[in-house]
Coordinates of C-alpha atoms in Angstrom, one line a residue:
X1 CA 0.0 0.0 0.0
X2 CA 3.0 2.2 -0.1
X3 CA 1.2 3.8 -3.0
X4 CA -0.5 5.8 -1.0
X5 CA 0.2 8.0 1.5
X6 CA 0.4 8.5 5.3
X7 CA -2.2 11.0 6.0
X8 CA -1.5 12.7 9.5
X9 CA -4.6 15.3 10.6
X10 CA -3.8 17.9 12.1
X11 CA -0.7 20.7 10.9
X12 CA 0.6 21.4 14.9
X13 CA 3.9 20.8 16.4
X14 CA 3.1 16.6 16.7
X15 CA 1.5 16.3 13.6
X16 CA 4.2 18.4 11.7
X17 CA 6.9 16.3 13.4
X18 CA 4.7 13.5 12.3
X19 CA 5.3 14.4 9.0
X20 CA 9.0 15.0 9.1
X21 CA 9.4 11.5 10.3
X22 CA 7.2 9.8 7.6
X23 CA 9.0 11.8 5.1
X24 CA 13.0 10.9 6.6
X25 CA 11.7 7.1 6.8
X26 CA 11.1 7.4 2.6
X27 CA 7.1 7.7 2.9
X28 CA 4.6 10.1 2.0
X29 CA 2.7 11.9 4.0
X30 CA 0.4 14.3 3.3
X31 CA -0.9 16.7 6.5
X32 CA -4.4 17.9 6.5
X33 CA -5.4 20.9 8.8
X34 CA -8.9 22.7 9.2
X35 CA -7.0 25.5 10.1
X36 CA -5.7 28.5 8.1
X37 CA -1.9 28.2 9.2
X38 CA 0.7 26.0 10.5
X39 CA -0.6 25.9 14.8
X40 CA -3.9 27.7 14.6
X41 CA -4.0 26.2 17.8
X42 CA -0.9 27.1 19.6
X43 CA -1.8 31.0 17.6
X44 CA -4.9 31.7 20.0
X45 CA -2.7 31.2 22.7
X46 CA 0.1 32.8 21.6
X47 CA 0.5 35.2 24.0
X48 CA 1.8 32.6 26.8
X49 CA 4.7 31.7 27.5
X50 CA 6.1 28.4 27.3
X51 CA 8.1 26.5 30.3
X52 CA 10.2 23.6 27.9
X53 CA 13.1 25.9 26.3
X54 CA 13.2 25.6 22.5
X55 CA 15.7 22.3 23.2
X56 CA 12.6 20.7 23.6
X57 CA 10.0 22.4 20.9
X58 CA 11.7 21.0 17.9
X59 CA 11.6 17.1 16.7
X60 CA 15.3 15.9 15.7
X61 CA 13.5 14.7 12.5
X62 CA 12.0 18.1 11.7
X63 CA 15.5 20.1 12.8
X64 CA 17.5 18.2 10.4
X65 CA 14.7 18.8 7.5
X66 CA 14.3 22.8 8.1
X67 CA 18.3 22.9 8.3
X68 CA 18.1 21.8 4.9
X69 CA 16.4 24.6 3.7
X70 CA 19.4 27.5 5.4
X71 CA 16.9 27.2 8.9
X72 CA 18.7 29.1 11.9
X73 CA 17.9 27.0 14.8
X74 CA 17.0 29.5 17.9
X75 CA 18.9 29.9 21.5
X76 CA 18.3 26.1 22.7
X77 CA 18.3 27.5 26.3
X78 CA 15.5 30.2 25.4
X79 CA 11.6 30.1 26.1
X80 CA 9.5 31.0 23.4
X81 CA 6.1 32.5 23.2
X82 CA 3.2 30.3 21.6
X83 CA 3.7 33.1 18.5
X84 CA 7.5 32.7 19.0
X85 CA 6.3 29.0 18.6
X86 CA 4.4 29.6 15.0
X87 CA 6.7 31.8 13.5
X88 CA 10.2 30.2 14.7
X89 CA 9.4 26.5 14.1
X90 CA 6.2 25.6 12.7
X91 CA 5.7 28.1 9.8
X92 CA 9.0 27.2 8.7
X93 CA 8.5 23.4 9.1
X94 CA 4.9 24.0 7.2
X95 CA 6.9 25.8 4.4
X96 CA 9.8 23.2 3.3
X97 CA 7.0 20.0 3.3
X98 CA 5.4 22.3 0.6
X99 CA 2.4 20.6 -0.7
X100 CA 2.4 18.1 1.9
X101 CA 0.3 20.1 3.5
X102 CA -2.7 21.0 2.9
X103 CA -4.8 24.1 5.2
X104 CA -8.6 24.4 4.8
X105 CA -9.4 20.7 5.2
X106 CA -11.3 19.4 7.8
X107 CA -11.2 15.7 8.4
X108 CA -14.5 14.4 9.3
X109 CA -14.0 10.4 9.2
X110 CA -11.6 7.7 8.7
X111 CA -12.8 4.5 7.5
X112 CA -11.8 1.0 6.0
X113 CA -12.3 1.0 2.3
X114 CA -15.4 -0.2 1.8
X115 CA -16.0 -1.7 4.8
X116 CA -17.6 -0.2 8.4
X117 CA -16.6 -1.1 11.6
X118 CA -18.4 -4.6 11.7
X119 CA -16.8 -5.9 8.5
X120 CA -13.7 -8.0 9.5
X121 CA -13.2 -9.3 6.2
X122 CA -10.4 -7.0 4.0
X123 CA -9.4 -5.1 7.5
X124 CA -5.7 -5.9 7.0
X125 CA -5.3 -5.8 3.4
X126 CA -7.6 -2.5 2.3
X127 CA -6.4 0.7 2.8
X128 CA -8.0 3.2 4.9
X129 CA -10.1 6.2 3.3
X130 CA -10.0 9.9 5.2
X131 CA -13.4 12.2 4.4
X132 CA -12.1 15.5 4.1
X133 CA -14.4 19.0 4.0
X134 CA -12.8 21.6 2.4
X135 CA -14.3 25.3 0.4
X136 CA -14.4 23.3 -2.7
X137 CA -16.4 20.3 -1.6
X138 CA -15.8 16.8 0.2
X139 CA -13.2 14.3 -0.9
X140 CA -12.1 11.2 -0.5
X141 CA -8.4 10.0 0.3
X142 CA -7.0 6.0 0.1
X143 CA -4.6 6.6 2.7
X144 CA -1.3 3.2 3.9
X145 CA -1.7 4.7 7.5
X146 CA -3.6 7.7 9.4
X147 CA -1.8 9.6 12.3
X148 CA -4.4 11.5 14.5
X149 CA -2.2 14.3 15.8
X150 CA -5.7 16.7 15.9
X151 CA -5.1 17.8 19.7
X152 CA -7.4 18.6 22.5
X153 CA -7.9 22.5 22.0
X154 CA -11.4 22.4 20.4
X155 CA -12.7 20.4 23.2
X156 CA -12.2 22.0 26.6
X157 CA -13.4 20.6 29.8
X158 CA -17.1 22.2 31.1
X159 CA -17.1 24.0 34.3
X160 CA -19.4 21.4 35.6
X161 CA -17.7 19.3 37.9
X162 CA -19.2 15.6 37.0
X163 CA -18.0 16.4 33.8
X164 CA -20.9 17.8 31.9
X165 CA -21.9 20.9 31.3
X166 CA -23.1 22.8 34.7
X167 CA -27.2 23.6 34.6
X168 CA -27.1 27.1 32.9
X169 CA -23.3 26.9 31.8
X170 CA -24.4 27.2 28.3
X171 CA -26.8 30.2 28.7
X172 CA -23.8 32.2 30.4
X173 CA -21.6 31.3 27.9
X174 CA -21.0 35.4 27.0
X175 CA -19.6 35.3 30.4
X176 CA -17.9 32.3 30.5
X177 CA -14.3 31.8 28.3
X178 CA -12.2 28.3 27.9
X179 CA -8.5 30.1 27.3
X180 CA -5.6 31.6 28.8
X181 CA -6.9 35.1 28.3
X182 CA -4.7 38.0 27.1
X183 CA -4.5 40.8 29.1
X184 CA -2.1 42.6 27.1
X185 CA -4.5 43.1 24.4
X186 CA -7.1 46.3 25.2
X187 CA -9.8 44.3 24.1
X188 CA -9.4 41.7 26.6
X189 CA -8.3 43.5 29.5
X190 CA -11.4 45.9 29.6
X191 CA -13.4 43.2 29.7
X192 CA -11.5 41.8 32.6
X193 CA -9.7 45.2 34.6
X194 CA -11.6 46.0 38.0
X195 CA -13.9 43.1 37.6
X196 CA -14.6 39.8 40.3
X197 CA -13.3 37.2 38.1
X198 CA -13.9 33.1 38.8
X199 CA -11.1 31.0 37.7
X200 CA -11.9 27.6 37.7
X201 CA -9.1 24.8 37.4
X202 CA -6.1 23.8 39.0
X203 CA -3.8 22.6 36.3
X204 CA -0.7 25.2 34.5
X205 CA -3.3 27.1 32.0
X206 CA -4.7 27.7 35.3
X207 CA -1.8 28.7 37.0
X208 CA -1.1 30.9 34.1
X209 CA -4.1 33.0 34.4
X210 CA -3.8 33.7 38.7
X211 CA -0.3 35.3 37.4
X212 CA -2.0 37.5 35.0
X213 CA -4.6 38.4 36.8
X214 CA -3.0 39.3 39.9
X215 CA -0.7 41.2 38.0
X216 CA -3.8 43.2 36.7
X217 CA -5.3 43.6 40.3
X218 CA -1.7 45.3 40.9
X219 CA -2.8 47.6 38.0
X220 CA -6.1 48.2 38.2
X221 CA -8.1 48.5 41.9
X222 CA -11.2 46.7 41.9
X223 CA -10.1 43.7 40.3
X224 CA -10.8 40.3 42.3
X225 CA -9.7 36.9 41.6
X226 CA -11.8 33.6 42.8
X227 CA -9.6 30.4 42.1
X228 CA -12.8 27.5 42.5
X229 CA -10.9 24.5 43.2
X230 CA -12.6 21.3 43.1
X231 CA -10.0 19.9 45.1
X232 CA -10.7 19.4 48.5
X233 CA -7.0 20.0 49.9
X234 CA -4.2 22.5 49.3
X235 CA -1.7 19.5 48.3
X236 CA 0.4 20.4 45.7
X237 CA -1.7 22.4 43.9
X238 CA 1.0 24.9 42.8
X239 CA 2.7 22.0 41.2
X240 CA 6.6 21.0 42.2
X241 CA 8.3 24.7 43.0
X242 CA 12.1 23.8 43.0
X243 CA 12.3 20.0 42.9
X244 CA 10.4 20.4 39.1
X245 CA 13.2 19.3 36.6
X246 CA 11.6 21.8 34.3
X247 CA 12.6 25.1 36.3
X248 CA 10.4 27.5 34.5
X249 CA 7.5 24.9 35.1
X250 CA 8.1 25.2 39.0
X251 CA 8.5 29.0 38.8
X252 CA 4.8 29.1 37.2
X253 CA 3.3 27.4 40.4
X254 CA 5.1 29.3 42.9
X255 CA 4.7 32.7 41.3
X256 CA 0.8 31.8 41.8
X257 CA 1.3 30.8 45.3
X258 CA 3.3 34.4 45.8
X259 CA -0.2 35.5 44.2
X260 CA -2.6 34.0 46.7
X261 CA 0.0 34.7 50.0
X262 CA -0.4 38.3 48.7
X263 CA -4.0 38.7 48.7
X264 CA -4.8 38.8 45.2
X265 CA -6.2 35.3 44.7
X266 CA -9.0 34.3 46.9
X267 CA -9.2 30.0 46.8
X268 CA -12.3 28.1 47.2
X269 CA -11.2 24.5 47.4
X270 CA -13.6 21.2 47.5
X271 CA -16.3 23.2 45.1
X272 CA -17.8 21.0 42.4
X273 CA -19.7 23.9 40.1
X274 CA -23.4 22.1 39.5
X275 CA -25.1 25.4 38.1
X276 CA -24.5 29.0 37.1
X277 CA -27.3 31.3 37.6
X278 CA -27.6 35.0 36.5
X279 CA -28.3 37.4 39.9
X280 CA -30.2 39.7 37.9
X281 CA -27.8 42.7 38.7
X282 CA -25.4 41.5 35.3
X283 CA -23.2 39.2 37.1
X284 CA -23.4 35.2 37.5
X285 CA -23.7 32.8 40.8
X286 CA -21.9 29.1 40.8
X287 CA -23.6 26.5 42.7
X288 CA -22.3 23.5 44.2
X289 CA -23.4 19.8 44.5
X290 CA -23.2 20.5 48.0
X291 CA -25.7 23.8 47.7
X292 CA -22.9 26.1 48.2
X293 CA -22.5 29.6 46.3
X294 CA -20.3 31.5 45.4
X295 CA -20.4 35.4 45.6
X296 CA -21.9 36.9 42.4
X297 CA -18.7 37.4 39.2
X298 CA -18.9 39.3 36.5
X299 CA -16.5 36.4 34.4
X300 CA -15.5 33.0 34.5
X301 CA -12.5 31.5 33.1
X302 CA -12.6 27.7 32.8
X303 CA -9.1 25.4 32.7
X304 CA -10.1 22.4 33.7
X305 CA -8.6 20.5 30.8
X306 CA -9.4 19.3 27.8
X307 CA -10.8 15.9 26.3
X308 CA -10.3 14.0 22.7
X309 CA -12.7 14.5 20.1
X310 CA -13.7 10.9 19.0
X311 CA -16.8 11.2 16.4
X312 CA -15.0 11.3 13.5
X313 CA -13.5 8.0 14.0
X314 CA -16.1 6.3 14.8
X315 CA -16.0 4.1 11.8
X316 CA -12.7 2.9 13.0
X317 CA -11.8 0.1 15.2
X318 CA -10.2 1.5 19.2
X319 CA -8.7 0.3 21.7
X320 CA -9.8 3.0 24.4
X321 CA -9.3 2.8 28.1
X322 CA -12.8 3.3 29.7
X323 CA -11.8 6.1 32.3
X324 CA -8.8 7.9 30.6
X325 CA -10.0 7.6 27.0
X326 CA -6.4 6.6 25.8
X327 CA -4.9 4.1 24.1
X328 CA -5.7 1.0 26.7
X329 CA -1.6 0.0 26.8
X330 CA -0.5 3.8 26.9
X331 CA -3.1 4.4 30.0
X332 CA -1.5 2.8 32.6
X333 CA 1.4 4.7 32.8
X334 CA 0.0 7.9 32.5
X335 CA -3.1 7.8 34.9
X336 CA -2.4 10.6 37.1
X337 CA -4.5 8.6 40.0
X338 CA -1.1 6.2 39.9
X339 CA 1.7 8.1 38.8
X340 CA 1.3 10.6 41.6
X341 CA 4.5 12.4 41.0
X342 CA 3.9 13.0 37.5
X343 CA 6.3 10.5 36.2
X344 CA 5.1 9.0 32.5
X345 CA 7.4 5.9 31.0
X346 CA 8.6 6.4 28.3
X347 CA 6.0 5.0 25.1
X348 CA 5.9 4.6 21.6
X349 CA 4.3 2.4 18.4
X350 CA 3.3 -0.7 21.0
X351 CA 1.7 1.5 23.2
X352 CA -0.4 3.7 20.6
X353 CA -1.6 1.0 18.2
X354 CA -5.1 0.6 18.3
X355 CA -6.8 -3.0 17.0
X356 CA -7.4 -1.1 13.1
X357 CA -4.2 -1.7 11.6
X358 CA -2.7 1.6 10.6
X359 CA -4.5 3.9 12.9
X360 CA -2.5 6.1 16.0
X361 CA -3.9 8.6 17.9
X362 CA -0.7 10.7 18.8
X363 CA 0.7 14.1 20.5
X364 CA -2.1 15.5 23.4
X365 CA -5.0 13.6 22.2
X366 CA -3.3 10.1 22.9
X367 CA -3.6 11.0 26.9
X368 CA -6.6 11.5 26.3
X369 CA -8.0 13.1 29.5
X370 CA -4.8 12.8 31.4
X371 CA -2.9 15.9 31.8
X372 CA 0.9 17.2 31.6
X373 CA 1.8 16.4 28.0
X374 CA 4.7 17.2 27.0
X375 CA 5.8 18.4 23.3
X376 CA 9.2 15.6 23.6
X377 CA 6.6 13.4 24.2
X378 CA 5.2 14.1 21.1
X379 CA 8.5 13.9 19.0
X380 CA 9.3 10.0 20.2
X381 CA 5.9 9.2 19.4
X382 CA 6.0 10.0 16.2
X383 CA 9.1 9.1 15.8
X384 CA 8.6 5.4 17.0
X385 CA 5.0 5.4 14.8
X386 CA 6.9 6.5 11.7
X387 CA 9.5 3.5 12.5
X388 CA 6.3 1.2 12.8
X389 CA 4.6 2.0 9.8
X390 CA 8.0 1.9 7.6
X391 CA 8.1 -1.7 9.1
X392 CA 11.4 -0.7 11.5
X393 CA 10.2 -2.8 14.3
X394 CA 13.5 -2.5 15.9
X395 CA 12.9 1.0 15.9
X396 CA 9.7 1.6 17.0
X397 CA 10.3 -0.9 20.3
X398 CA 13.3 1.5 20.9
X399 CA 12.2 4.4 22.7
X400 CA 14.6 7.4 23.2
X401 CA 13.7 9.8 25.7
X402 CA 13.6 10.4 29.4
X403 CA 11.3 13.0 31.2
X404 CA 11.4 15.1 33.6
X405 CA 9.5 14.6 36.8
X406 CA 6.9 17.1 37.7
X407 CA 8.7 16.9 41.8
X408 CA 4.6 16.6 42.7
X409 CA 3.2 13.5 45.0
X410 CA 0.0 13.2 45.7
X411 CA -2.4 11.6 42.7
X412 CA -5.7 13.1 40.9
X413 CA -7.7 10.6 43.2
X414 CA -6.2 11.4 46.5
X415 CA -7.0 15.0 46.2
X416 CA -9.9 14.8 48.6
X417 CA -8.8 12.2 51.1
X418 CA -7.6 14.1 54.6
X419 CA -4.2 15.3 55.0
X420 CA -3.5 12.5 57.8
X421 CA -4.1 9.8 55.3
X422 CA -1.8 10.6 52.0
X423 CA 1.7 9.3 53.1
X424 CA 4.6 10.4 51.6
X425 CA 4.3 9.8 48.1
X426 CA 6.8 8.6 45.7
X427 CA 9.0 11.8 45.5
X428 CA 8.9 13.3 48.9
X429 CA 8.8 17.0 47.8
X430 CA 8.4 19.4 50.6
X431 CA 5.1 20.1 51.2
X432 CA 3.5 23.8 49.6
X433 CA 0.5 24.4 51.6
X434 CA -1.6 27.8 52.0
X435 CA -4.9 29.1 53.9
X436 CA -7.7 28.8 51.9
X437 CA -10.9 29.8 52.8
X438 CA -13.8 27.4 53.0
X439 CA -16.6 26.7 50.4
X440 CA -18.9 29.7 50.8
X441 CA -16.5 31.6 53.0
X442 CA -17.9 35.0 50.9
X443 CA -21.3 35.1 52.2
X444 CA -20.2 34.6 56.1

């Protein structure tokens, strides 16, 4: 089937490095993005700052292809921006695979040539077909192998805390936003400056946005910050500090902690959001499973994660785990309810495949709903799929990369048991805890 190509959805950093690796192993692949642009993702947050230096942004496979072309690799030691991101290492990646990559087309299915998802018959011997929507119309491509590297960022996590949309979340959705928000830009930071902002989540986006917004309260009186936790400790919530091996990763979590110790972020922990309810006066109200409110906001900000988009391959055989929605070998060893100091094993082909021959779900949307991805992580995935599909088994079982360890203890499931009862973990980092008022602490 080498006749065809390897189609790989999605034109951000994994499925670009995806690319790169098909191409060095003698394949074609041909990238298809719904997007405008090389990382229309990583552009709408392009104002934040990433914590992996640019050591760490740019697949070996994908380095040695832009060098090719006169590329000037940046300062290895150096953080970009998400824009720094674009215009450094993906534009430029987009630009020398040429018409490997096609912008504009949305991928809306993947199927077994003529076959559904009951037919066993022809499963390992047909090709796969990709339904593509662009401006001129719907297509067809016979693809050797797809490599779903399509991301998380359409499909944020609801504010409701059983997972599903809170009772009235929708209907305040003019108050309610799903991103990092930049308040740099005018726009943005008059719709935030001297306003009672709730920030729901507990993960680094999250983290992020107590930073710039206490650094607006600073700026502009009247601006408040809520951080709803559904957490029902103070753990490790701000994350590793100085035993993270990725320093700029443990400056993020304390600079928030400097934020809260200062008085400029107000934390609810152990509140589940069940509803959001106008108060009549302009502002919105967050309910608890428990009953509790919160004191009226004029805006949410949810970053509570994200979640893989599955529809489109529903045609196609996978092997899912039932909580994590990942790959059912890969979901093990990055359930954050086990690995409760952030430590993933190193993974690759073995622990991606899926029972459709051909198929890999790669890059963020491989974890699934598991969090901490990392864009190295990305870079031996593909690398090891690429090896798989050019039938480098040797390859593909070798897996070339270490991680660094978050310096957190304490798993996703422990979160509410007492502070008595959680041991001392598998790293032992000192423990980073700070007052936080109780659930409905604003109305007493």
């Amino acid at each position: 089937m080498d006749e065809f190509p390897v189609v790989v959805v999605g034109a951000g950093p994994v499925g670009l490095a995806a690319a790169a690796e098909v191409l060095e192993r003698g394949l074609q692949p041909l990238v298809l993005e719904a997007g405008p642009e090389a990382g229309s993702a990583v552009r709408e947050w392009s104002h934040v700052r990433l914590f992996s230096p640019w050591s760490e942004l740019i697949d070996p496979a994908a380095a040695r292809l832009l060098e090719r072309q006169g590329w000037q690799a940046p300062d290895p030691a150096a953080y970009p921006s998400g824009a720094e991101w674009v215009e450094r290492s993906l534009r430029p990646l987009a630009a020398a695979l040429g018409e490997r990559v096609r912008f504009g087309a949305r991928v809306v299915g993947v199927a077994r040539r003529g076959r559904d998802r009951v037919v066993d018959a022809g499963r390992e011997s047909e090709p796969l077909t990709v339904h593509v929507e662009t401006a001129g119309g719907e297509e067809r491509i016979t693809a050797w192998a797809v490599i779903d590297a399509s991301g998380t960022w359409r499909s944020p996590n609801p504010l409701g805390g059983d997972g599903l949309p809170a009772v009235g979340e929708r209907a305040a959705r003019d108050r309610i936003s799903y991103q990092v928000p930049d308040v740099s830009d005018a726009q943005v930071r008059a719709r935030f400056a001297g306003k009672r902002i709730a920030v729901a989540g507990s993960g680094h986006s999250a983290l992020t946005a107590l930073v710039a917004f206490a650094g607006l309260a600073e700026e502009v009186p009247g601006t408040e910050i809520v951080w709803v936790l559904r957490r029902g400790r103070s753990g490790d919530v701000f994350g590793g500090g100085e035993a993270d091996q990725l320093p700029e990763r443990g400056a993020l979590g304390l600079r928030a902690k400097q934020a809260v110790e200062a008085g400029h972020v107000r934390a609810v922990p152990g509140f589940r959001t069940a509803a959001v309810e106008a108060d009549g006066d302009g502002r919105v109200v967050l309910t608890s499973f428990e009953g509790n409110k919160s004191e009226p906001v004029d805006e949410v900000v949810v970053l509570t994660g994200f979640r893989p988009e599955l529809s489109w391959l529903s045609e196609i055989r996978l092997g899912l785990d039932p909580v994590l929605q990942a790959p059912t070998a890969l979901a093990p060893l990055i359930d954050p309810n086990v690995h409760s100091c952030g430590t993933v094993y190193p993974h690759g082909a073995k622990e991606l495949a899926h029972p459709e021959p051909g198929v890999f779900v790669v890059g963020m949307k491989s974890y699934g709903r598991a969090p901490t991805f990392l864009a190295m992580t990305g870079y031996e995935q593909v690398r090891s799929v690429a090896a798989a599909i050019a039938g480098d088994t040797e390859s593909a079982e070798r897996v070339e990369l270490v991680l660094p360890e978050t310096g957190v203890c304490g798993g996703a499931g422990l979160f509410d048991e007492p502070e008595a009862e959680q041991g001392g973990g598998c790293c032992a980092a000192p423990q980073q805890t700070v007052e936080l008022a109780a659930p409905g602490a604003a109305e007493r």
